[in-house]
């Protein structure tokens, strides 16, 4: 069993995370329960930052908060001196509620609304990553309206495909994101931005995909961007101050995954940017990156209580838990794979092969297939590992199931940072249909 971060098996044979017994967490806070190993999040954050500092490279490491956004998480990001990447008004509102430094907030998204852009401009956030021509026109109108200048990056699609799931590819030519380098859109966009008085063009941005286990894609993307920068330098005299190479750094979900250290990604990026800058004879740009999953993915563990089971002779043994696709949609959406164990019986012999079924009324609500476990009994606590990214953030109330609570554990202390939803929470926005009004 591969244990991440501070996780270990304690003297009672229980899973322990952040110095806290997972079985006790389940009893105190209930299940399903998202548990985050804060020490591991801090370790990853420092790994990215310290590599840039070692090479004396000006940089910003911006946490991509779409992976997991709560007030408490944003506070940790601030404590570690990271910047913050948001992709919606809700994520921006969360950052502001956490008193995150506005100048370190970057706003992404392919269809930012007028209201979202107004919020960003009014709050004087650090940067907007511009995605399309509609957004350029909106920014021009709004910056004139409020008498402000907004720093921006242009999101470009360099045509590089990362080796990852088709649904989460974003850097290839056929993408809903950004201005394409191949068909002249990027050239047209940069001219439009430079002619707009209320926009300050800091630099350029790209993102080539997610769950990437090699550095080749980042090198190729850097080369493509510098090729375009060479053209811009010669034709319009523009050299970006900032080069944002996105995120997508992979983590280990199962033994099939072989991630490299975060420092290795950064080392390769720095080396290539230095090389390309020297060839172009320009100052090394400030490098920005956007880790999300790689900061929180394997720091999260979801705890479930085992319930019913179904035996299908000669086919399968189903074990059901009290959560499912409503708290982790990734297995149904991406066929994502995970590892798991019984948190209250970590040392017991694994004597059966089971598939973990969620409780939603969907045949596709299966979290795991063919998992080796000790014979699971009702009330056992199943710990599903590496659920820290895109679990809580993509959770739903499907089947009117309340969203789970979230607990942060660190140095033997457990703190509730998101309360469990109640049935009252589920209906609080419902309004009764008054048939009399219809008449």
Short mmCIF file of C-alpha atoms in Angstrom, two decimals:
data_model
loop_
_atom_site.label_atom_id
_atom_site.label_comp_id
_atom_site.label_asym_id
_atom_site.label_seq_id
_atom_site.Cartn_x
_atom_site.Cartn_y
_atom_site.Cartn_z
CA UNK A 1 0.00 0.00 0.00
CA UNK A 2 1.43 3.34 -1.10
CA UNK A 3 0.86 6.02 1.54
CA UNK A 4 1.17 9.69 0.60
CA UNK A 5 2.53 12.60 2.62
CA UNK A 6 2.20 12.19 6.39
CA UNK A 7 -0.10 9.16 6.11
CA UNK A 8 0.95 6.07 8.04
CA UNK A 9 -0.44 3.00 9.78
CA UNK A 10 -0.60 3.61 13.54
CA UNK A 11 -0.33 1.22 16.48
CA UNK A 12 -4.05 0.36 16.28
CA UNK A 13 -3.64 -0.73 12.68
CA UNK A 14 -5.60 2.32 11.56
CA UNK A 15 -4.80 4.80 8.82
CA UNK A 16 -3.42 8.02 10.24
CA UNK A 17 -3.24 11.31 8.32
CA UNK A 18 -1.51 14.42 9.61
CA UNK A 19 -1.09 12.74 12.99
CA UNK A 20 -4.85 12.10 13.30
CA UNK A 21 -6.52 8.67 13.30
CA UNK A 22 -8.78 8.41 10.23
CA UNK A 23 -11.25 6.20 12.09
CA UNK A 24 -11.67 8.90 14.73
CA UNK A 25 -12.15 11.47 11.97
CA UNK A 26 -14.96 9.38 10.51
CA UNK A 27 -16.64 9.07 13.90
CA UNK A 28 -16.28 12.75 14.80
CA UNK A 29 -17.16 14.36 11.48
CA UNK A 30 -19.17 11.62 9.77
CA UNK A 31 -18.80 10.13 6.30
CA UNK A 32 -18.37 10.73 3.45
CA UNK A 33 -15.58 13.05 4.51
CA UNK A 34 -12.85 14.84 2.58
CA UNK A 35 -9.60 14.90 4.59
CA UNK A 36 -6.64 17.07 3.53
CA UNK A 37 -3.02 16.58 4.59
CA UNK A 38 -1.99 20.25 4.90
CA UNK A 39 1.69 19.43 5.46
CA UNK A 40 1.83 17.74 2.05
CA UNK A 41 0.21 20.77 0.38
CA UNK A 42 2.83 23.02 1.99
CA UNK A 43 5.65 20.69 0.93
CA UNK A 44 4.55 20.77 -2.70
CA UNK A 45 4.10 24.55 -2.69
CA UNK A 46 7.59 25.06 -1.32
CA UNK A 47 9.04 22.60 -3.81
CA UNK A 48 7.86 24.75 -6.71
CA UNK A 49 8.86 28.07 -5.17
CA UNK A 50 12.26 27.02 -3.87
CA UNK A 51 13.36 25.70 -7.27
CA UNK A 52 12.77 29.10 -8.86
CA UNK A 53 14.50 30.81 -5.94
CA UNK A 54 17.52 28.50 -6.20
CA UNK A 55 18.03 29.63 -9.78
CA UNK A 56 17.35 33.28 -8.93
CA UNK A 57 14.50 33.39 -11.44
CA UNK A 58 11.70 35.89 -11.01
CA UNK A 59 8.51 33.84 -10.96
CA UNK A 60 4.98 33.41 -9.71
CA UNK A 61 3.60 30.03 -8.69
CA UNK A 62 -0.18 30.42 -8.91
CA UNK A 63 -2.39 27.75 -7.37
CA UNK A 64 -5.09 26.77 -9.87
CA UNK A 65 -7.98 26.94 -7.44
CA UNK A 66 -10.45 25.12 -9.72
CA UNK A 67 -8.85 21.95 -8.33
CA UNK A 68 -10.17 22.74 -4.84
CA UNK A 69 -11.39 26.14 -3.71
CA UNK A 70 -12.48 26.99 -0.18
CA UNK A 71 -11.68 29.90 2.10
CA UNK A 72 -9.36 27.71 4.20
CA UNK A 73 -7.50 26.43 1.14
CA UNK A 74 -6.99 29.97 -0.13
CA UNK A 75 -5.62 30.91 3.30
CA UNK A 76 -3.01 28.14 3.05
CA UNK A 77 -2.06 29.32 -0.43
CA UNK A 78 -1.53 32.82 0.95
CA UNK A 79 0.51 31.52 3.89
CA UNK A 80 2.84 29.79 1.45
CA UNK A 81 3.30 32.97 -0.61
CA UNK A 82 1.73 31.61 -3.79
CA UNK A 83 -0.40 33.50 -6.27
CA UNK A 84 -3.94 32.36 -7.07
CA UNK A 85 -5.55 31.40 -10.35
CA UNK A 86 -9.36 31.72 -10.46
CA UNK A 87 -11.74 30.84 -13.29
CA UNK A 88 -15.07 32.25 -12.14
CA UNK A 89 -16.71 34.97 -10.13
CA UNK A 90 -17.36 32.41 -7.40
CA UNK A 91 -13.69 31.49 -7.11
CA UNK A 92 -12.77 35.19 -7.12
CA UNK A 93 -15.38 35.88 -4.43
CA UNK A 94 -13.90 33.04 -2.34
CA UNK A 95 -10.42 34.56 -2.68
CA UNK A 96 -11.69 37.98 -1.61
CA UNK A 97 -13.57 36.45 1.34
CA UNK A 98 -10.27 34.86 2.45
CA UNK A 99 -8.56 38.29 2.22
CA UNK A 100 -6.14 36.97 -0.37
CA UNK A 101 -3.83 39.71 -1.73
CA UNK A 102 -5.64 41.01 -4.82
CA UNK A 103 -2.45 41.79 -6.69
CA UNK A 104 -1.61 38.06 -6.73
CA UNK A 105 -4.93 36.95 -8.27
CA UNK A 106 -5.05 35.87 -11.94
CA UNK A 107 -8.46 35.45 -13.62
CA UNK A 108 -8.82 32.77 -16.33
CA UNK A 109 -11.80 31.52 -18.32
CA UNK A 110 -13.08 31.23 -21.88
CA UNK A 111 -16.39 33.04 -21.31
CA UNK A 112 -16.00 35.56 -18.50
CA UNK A 113 -19.21 37.50 -18.04
CA UNK A 114 -19.52 41.26 -17.88
CA UNK A 115 -20.29 40.98 -14.15
CA UNK A 116 -17.20 38.84 -13.53
CA UNK A 117 -14.93 41.25 -15.40
CA UNK A 118 -16.49 44.18 -13.56
CA UNK A 119 -15.72 42.48 -10.24
CA UNK A 120 -12.11 41.88 -11.29
CA UNK A 121 -11.64 45.47 -12.44
CA UNK A 122 -13.30 47.02 -9.38
CA UNK A 123 -11.19 44.88 -7.06
CA UNK A 124 -7.95 45.74 -8.92
CA UNK A 125 -6.80 42.14 -9.20
CA UNK A 126 -3.33 41.38 -10.50
CA UNK A 127 -4.06 40.03 -13.95
CA UNK A 128 -6.70 38.81 -16.38
CA UNK A 129 -5.79 36.04 -18.80
CA UNK A 130 -7.61 37.12 -21.97
CA UNK A 131 -9.09 34.24 -23.94
CA UNK A 132 -10.93 35.69 -26.96
CA UNK A 133 -11.81 38.79 -29.00
CA UNK A 134 -15.17 39.22 -27.27
CA UNK A 135 -13.30 39.60 -23.99
CA UNK A 136 -10.92 42.19 -25.45
CA UNK A 137 -13.90 44.30 -26.52
CA UNK A 138 -15.55 43.92 -23.10
CA UNK A 139 -12.35 44.90 -21.31
CA UNK A 140 -11.94 47.95 -23.52
CA UNK A 141 -15.47 49.06 -22.67
CA UNK A 142 -15.22 48.35 -18.94
CA UNK A 143 -11.76 49.85 -18.37
CA UNK A 144 -12.97 53.05 -20.06
CA UNK A 145 -16.14 52.98 -17.93
CA UNK A 146 -14.21 52.65 -14.65
CA UNK A 147 -11.19 54.71 -15.68
CA UNK A 148 -8.74 51.91 -14.95
CA UNK A 149 -6.00 49.95 -16.68
CA UNK A 150 -6.04 46.16 -16.40
CA UNK A 151 -2.88 44.03 -16.70
CA UNK A 152 -3.45 41.02 -18.97
CA UNK A 153 -1.85 37.94 -20.47
CA UNK A 154 -2.97 36.55 -23.81
CA UNK A 155 -3.85 32.86 -23.70
CA UNK A 156 -2.40 31.12 -26.75
CA UNK A 157 -2.87 27.58 -28.05
CA UNK A 158 0.53 26.42 -29.28
CA UNK A 159 -0.72 23.22 -30.94
CA UNK A 160 1.06 20.92 -28.49
CA UNK A 161 -0.82 17.81 -27.34
CA UNK A 162 0.00 16.39 -23.94
CA UNK A 163 -0.27 12.62 -23.40
CA UNK A 164 -3.41 12.63 -21.31
CA UNK A 165 -7.16 11.97 -21.41
CA UNK A 166 -8.86 13.51 -24.44
CA UNK A 167 -11.38 15.40 -22.34
CA UNK A 168 -8.71 17.39 -20.51
CA UNK A 169 -6.48 18.34 -23.44
CA UNK A 170 -6.33 22.12 -23.81
CA UNK A 171 -3.19 23.05 -25.75
CA UNK A 172 -3.89 21.49 -29.13
CA UNK A 173 -5.00 23.50 -32.15
CA UNK A 174 -8.64 22.39 -31.91
CA UNK A 175 -9.46 23.85 -28.50
CA UNK A 176 -12.15 26.05 -27.00
CA UNK A 177 -9.43 28.01 -25.22
CA UNK A 178 -7.26 30.88 -26.36
CA UNK A 179 -5.88 32.40 -29.56
CA UNK A 180 -4.36 29.96 -32.02
CA UNK A 181 -0.72 30.40 -33.05
CA UNK A 182 -1.18 28.65 -36.38
CA UNK A 183 -3.98 30.62 -38.06
CA UNK A 184 -3.08 34.23 -37.28
CA UNK A 185 -5.49 34.72 -34.36
CA UNK A 186 -2.64 35.38 -31.93
CA UNK A 187 -1.18 38.09 -34.17
CA UNK A 188 -4.55 39.77 -34.55
CA UNK A 189 -5.19 39.57 -30.79
CA UNK A 190 -1.88 41.10 -29.76
CA UNK A 191 -2.40 44.03 -32.11
CA UNK A 192 -5.91 44.58 -30.77
CA UNK A 193 -4.70 44.55 -27.17
CA UNK A 194 -1.78 46.88 -27.85
CA UNK A 195 -4.17 49.38 -29.44
CA UNK A 196 -6.45 49.37 -26.38
CA UNK A 197 -5.55 52.07 -23.88
CA UNK A 198 -7.15 50.37 -20.88
CA UNK A 199 -5.19 47.14 -21.26
CA UNK A 200 -1.57 46.61 -20.19
CA UNK A 201 -0.17 43.54 -21.98
CA UNK A 202 2.17 41.81 -19.52
CA UNK A 203 2.83 38.73 -21.60
CA UNK A 204 1.53 35.43 -22.90
CA UNK A 205 0.09 32.23 -21.51
CA UNK A 206 -0.43 28.64 -22.59
CA UNK A 207 -1.63 25.42 -20.99
CA UNK A 208 -1.01 22.14 -22.75
CA UNK A 209 -3.05 19.69 -20.67
CA UNK A 210 -3.33 17.84 -17.37
CA UNK A 211 -1.79 14.87 -15.56
CA UNK A 212 1.47 15.18 -17.55
CA UNK A 213 4.37 12.90 -16.58
CA UNK A 214 7.12 14.21 -18.85
CA UNK A 215 8.73 17.55 -19.65
CA UNK A 216 8.87 17.30 -23.45
CA UNK A 217 5.54 19.05 -23.92
CA UNK A 218 6.64 22.04 -21.86
CA UNK A 219 9.89 22.30 -23.83
CA UNK A 220 8.05 22.16 -27.15
CA UNK A 221 5.49 24.74 -26.02
CA UNK A 222 8.26 27.07 -24.88
CA UNK A 223 10.02 26.73 -28.22
CA UNK A 224 6.83 27.50 -30.12
CA UNK A 225 6.08 30.55 -28.01
CA UNK A 226 9.59 31.91 -28.42
CA UNK A 227 9.37 31.37 -32.16
CA UNK A 228 6.31 33.63 -32.17
CA UNK A 229 8.05 36.08 -29.80
CA UNK A 230 10.92 36.34 -32.29
CA UNK A 231 8.45 37.25 -35.01
CA UNK A 232 6.75 39.86 -32.80
CA UNK A 233 10.07 41.38 -31.79
CA UNK A 234 11.03 41.84 -35.42
CA UNK A 235 7.66 43.03 -36.73
CA UNK A 236 6.04 45.05 -33.93
CA UNK A 237 8.87 45.46 -31.42
CA UNK A 238 7.05 43.57 -28.66
CA UNK A 239 8.79 41.28 -26.12
CA UNK A 240 6.64 39.79 -23.30
CA UNK A 241 7.63 40.52 -19.72
CA UNK A 242 5.79 37.43 -18.45
CA UNK A 243 5.69 33.89 -19.84
CA UNK A 244 3.06 31.67 -18.22
CA UNK A 245 3.47 27.99 -19.10
CA UNK A 246 0.42 26.78 -17.21
CA UNK A 247 0.23 23.62 -15.14
CA UNK A 248 -0.83 20.02 -15.61
CA UNK A 249 1.97 18.43 -13.58
CA UNK A 250 1.01 14.81 -12.90
CA UNK A 251 0.51 12.97 -9.61
CA UNK A 252 0.40 9.31 -8.61
CA UNK A 253 -3.14 7.91 -8.40
CA UNK A 254 -2.17 4.25 -8.89
CA UNK A 255 1.01 2.27 -9.48
CA UNK A 256 0.50 2.84 -13.21
CA UNK A 257 1.35 6.53 -12.71
CA UNK A 258 5.01 7.54 -12.58
CA UNK A 259 5.20 11.27 -11.78
CA UNK A 260 8.48 13.12 -11.66
CA UNK A 261 9.47 15.50 -8.82
CA UNK A 262 7.96 18.97 -9.11
CA UNK A 263 11.46 20.44 -9.09
CA UNK A 264 12.28 18.55 -12.29
CA UNK A 265 9.44 20.21 -14.20
CA UNK A 266 10.63 23.62 -13.01
CA UNK A 267 14.30 22.91 -13.75
CA UNK A 268 13.54 21.94 -17.34
CA UNK A 269 11.27 24.95 -17.88
CA UNK A 270 13.90 27.33 -16.52
CA UNK A 271 16.64 25.79 -18.65
CA UNK A 272 14.62 26.07 -21.86
CA UNK A 273 13.44 29.63 -21.16
CA UNK A 274 17.03 30.69 -20.48
CA UNK A 275 18.19 29.03 -23.68
CA UNK A 276 15.49 30.60 -25.83
CA UNK A 277 15.95 34.03 -24.25
CA UNK A 278 19.67 33.96 -25.01
CA UNK A 279 19.03 32.97 -28.62
CA UNK A 280 16.52 35.78 -29.01
CA UNK A 281 18.80 38.19 -27.14
CA UNK A 282 16.08 39.35 -24.74
CA UNK A 283 15.88 39.45 -20.92
CA UNK A 284 14.61 36.27 -19.29
CA UNK A 285 10.86 36.83 -18.80
CA UNK A 286 9.20 36.37 -15.44
CA UNK A 287 8.01 32.75 -15.45
CA UNK A 288 4.56 31.89 -14.16
CA UNK A 289 3.18 28.40 -13.63
CA UNK A 290 -0.20 27.16 -12.38
CA UNK A 291 -0.08 23.92 -10.39
CA UNK A 292 -3.46 22.75 -9.13
CA UNK A 293 -3.83 18.98 -8.93
CA UNK A 294 -0.11 18.61 -8.11
CA UNK A 295 -0.58 20.70 -4.95
CA UNK A 296 -3.74 19.12 -3.56
CA UNK A 297 -4.48 15.88 -5.45
CA UNK A 298 -2.63 13.33 -3.36
CA UNK A 299 -3.06 15.44 -0.21
CA UNK A 300 -6.75 14.52 -0.19
CA UNK A 301 -8.34 11.31 1.09
CA UNK A 302 -12.07 10.60 1.10
CA UNK A 303 -13.45 8.47 3.93
CA UNK A 304 -16.60 6.41 3.35
CA UNK A 305 -18.62 3.99 5.47
CA UNK A 306 -19.19 0.54 4.02
CA UNK A 307 -22.84 -0.50 3.72
CA UNK A 308 -24.52 -3.17 1.62
CA UNK A 309 -22.99 -5.71 -0.74
CA UNK A 310 -24.18 -7.79 -3.68
CA UNK A 311 -22.74 -11.12 -4.77
CA UNK A 312 -23.07 -12.00 -8.46
CA UNK A 313 -21.85 -15.63 -8.74
CA UNK A 314 -18.86 -16.11 -11.03
CA UNK A 315 -18.94 -12.43 -12.01
CA UNK A 316 -18.46 -9.82 -9.32
CA UNK A 317 -18.70 -8.82 -5.66
CA UNK A 318 -20.13 -5.34 -5.18
CA UNK A 319 -19.45 -3.42 -1.96
CA UNK A 320 -21.45 -0.22 -1.55
CA UNK A 321 -20.36 2.89 0.31
CA UNK A 322 -22.27 5.99 1.49
CA UNK A 323 -20.96 8.29 -1.23
CA UNK A 324 -20.25 8.01 -4.93
CA UNK A 325 -20.40 10.05 -8.11
CA UNK A 326 -21.95 12.98 -6.27
CA UNK A 327 -18.71 13.50 -4.29
CA UNK A 328 -16.30 12.14 -6.94
CA UNK A 329 -17.49 12.32 -10.54
CA UNK A 330 -14.07 11.57 -12.04
CA UNK A 331 -14.44 7.76 -12.34
CA UNK A 332 -17.72 8.21 -14.27
CA UNK A 333 -16.49 11.20 -16.29
CA UNK A 334 -12.88 10.26 -17.04
CA UNK A 335 -12.72 6.57 -16.07
CA UNK A 336 -10.27 7.76 -13.42
CA UNK A 337 -8.56 5.12 -11.30
CA UNK A 338 -7.74 5.23 -7.59
CA UNK A 339 -6.35 3.12 -4.76
CA UNK A 340 -8.15 2.48 -1.48
CA UNK A 341 -7.91 0.60 1.81
CA UNK A 342 -10.00 -0.12 4.89
CA UNK A 343 -8.83 2.62 7.26
CA UNK A 344 -9.82 0.65 10.36
CA UNK A 345 -8.15 -2.61 9.23
CA UNK A 346 -4.97 -1.56 7.44
CA UNK A 347 -3.00 -4.65 8.51
CA UNK A 348 -5.67 -7.26 7.81
CA UNK A 349 -5.09 -9.79 5.03
CA UNK A 350 -6.65 -8.83 1.70
CA UNK A 351 -8.76 -11.88 0.99
CA UNK A 352 -11.37 -10.72 -1.53
CA UNK A 353 -11.66 -8.83 -4.80
CA UNK A 354 -14.50 -6.32 -4.83
CA UNK A 355 -15.83 -3.39 -6.83
CA UNK A 356 -16.85 -0.25 -4.98
CA UNK A 357 -20.34 0.96 -5.80
CA UNK A 358 -21.68 4.40 -5.00
CA UNK A 359 -25.16 4.97 -3.64
CA UNK A 360 -26.47 7.16 -6.47
CA UNK A 361 -29.30 5.75 -8.58
CA UNK A 362 -27.07 5.25 -11.63
CA UNK A 363 -25.53 2.03 -12.97
CA UNK A 364 -22.46 4.11 -13.82
CA UNK A 365 -21.93 5.16 -10.21
CA UNK A 366 -18.92 2.93 -9.65
CA UNK A 367 -15.87 4.37 -7.89
CA UNK A 368 -13.47 1.45 -8.26
CA UNK A 369 -13.30 -1.92 -10.02
CA UNK A 370 -11.54 -5.08 -8.79
CA UNK A 371 -10.04 -3.77 -5.56
CA UNK A 372 -8.25 -6.15 -3.18
CA UNK A 373 -9.52 -5.71 0.39
CA UNK A 374 -9.98 -7.62 3.62
CA UNK A 375 -13.55 -8.94 3.68
CA UNK A 376 -15.44 -5.68 4.07
CA UNK A 377 -18.16 -5.44 6.70
CA UNK A 378 -20.88 -2.83 7.24
CA UNK A 379 -19.42 0.05 9.24
CA UNK A 380 -15.86 -0.38 8.00
CA UNK A 381 -14.21 2.86 6.88
CA UNK A 382 -13.02 2.87 3.28
CA UNK A 383 -10.24 5.36 2.58
CA UNK A 384 -10.00 6.37 -1.07
CA UNK A 385 -6.67 8.05 -1.77
CA UNK A 386 -5.66 11.01 -3.94
CA UNK A 387 -9.11 12.60 -4.09
CA UNK A 388 -7.94 16.12 -3.24
CA UNK A 389 -8.36 17.54 -6.73
CA UNK A 390 -11.72 17.77 -8.50
CA UNK A 391 -13.61 15.86 -5.84
CA UNK A 392 -15.13 18.56 -3.67
CA UNK A 393 -14.90 21.15 -6.45
CA UNK A 394 -17.00 19.01 -8.84
CA UNK A 395 -19.37 17.63 -6.18
CA UNK A 396 -23.12 17.83 -6.72
CA UNK A 397 -26.38 17.27 -4.90
CA UNK A 398 -27.45 14.59 -7.35
CA UNK A 399 -30.17 12.43 -5.79
CA UNK A 400 -30.42 15.29 -3.29
CA UNK A 401 -27.47 13.96 -1.35
CA UNK A 402 -25.82 16.58 0.87
CA UNK A 403 -22.24 17.50 -0.01
CA UNK A 404 -19.65 16.08 2.44
CA UNK A 405 -17.73 18.03 5.03
CA UNK A 406 -14.06 18.96 4.59
CA UNK A 407 -11.45 18.59 7.34
CA UNK A 408 -7.84 19.84 7.35
CA UNK A 409 -5.36 17.81 9.40
CA UNK A 410 -1.90 19.02 10.39
CA UNK A 411 0.47 18.22 13.26
CA UNK A 412 -2.09 16.10 15.08
CA UNK A 413 -4.86 18.68 14.83
CA UNK A 414 -8.09 18.32 12.86
CA UNK A 415 -10.13 21.35 11.86
CA UNK A 416 -13.49 21.40 10.13
CA UNK A 417 -13.15 23.87 7.23
CA UNK A 418 -16.36 23.12 5.31
CA UNK A 419 -19.50 22.05 7.13
CA UNK A 420 -21.49 19.07 5.90
CA UNK A 421 -24.59 20.11 4.03
CA UNK A 422 -27.94 19.32 5.59
CA UNK A 423 -31.27 18.50 3.98
CA UNK A 424 -32.31 22.03 4.92
CA UNK A 425 -29.35 23.36 2.90
CA UNK A 426 -30.50 21.36 -0.11
CA UNK A 427 -33.95 22.98 -0.23
CA UNK A 428 -33.05 26.46 1.03
CA UNK A 429 -33.29 28.00 -2.46
CA UNK A 430 -36.43 26.08 -3.45
CA UNK A 431 -39.63 28.10 -3.83
CA UNK A 432 -43.11 26.64 -3.62
CA UNK A 433 -45.28 26.77 -6.72
CA UNK A 434 -48.32 28.91 -5.99
CA UNK A 435 -51.06 27.50 -8.20
CA UNK A 436 -53.36 30.37 -7.20
CA UNK A 437 -51.08 32.85 -8.95
CA UNK A 438 -51.45 30.91 -12.19
CA UNK A 439 -55.21 31.38 -12.05
#
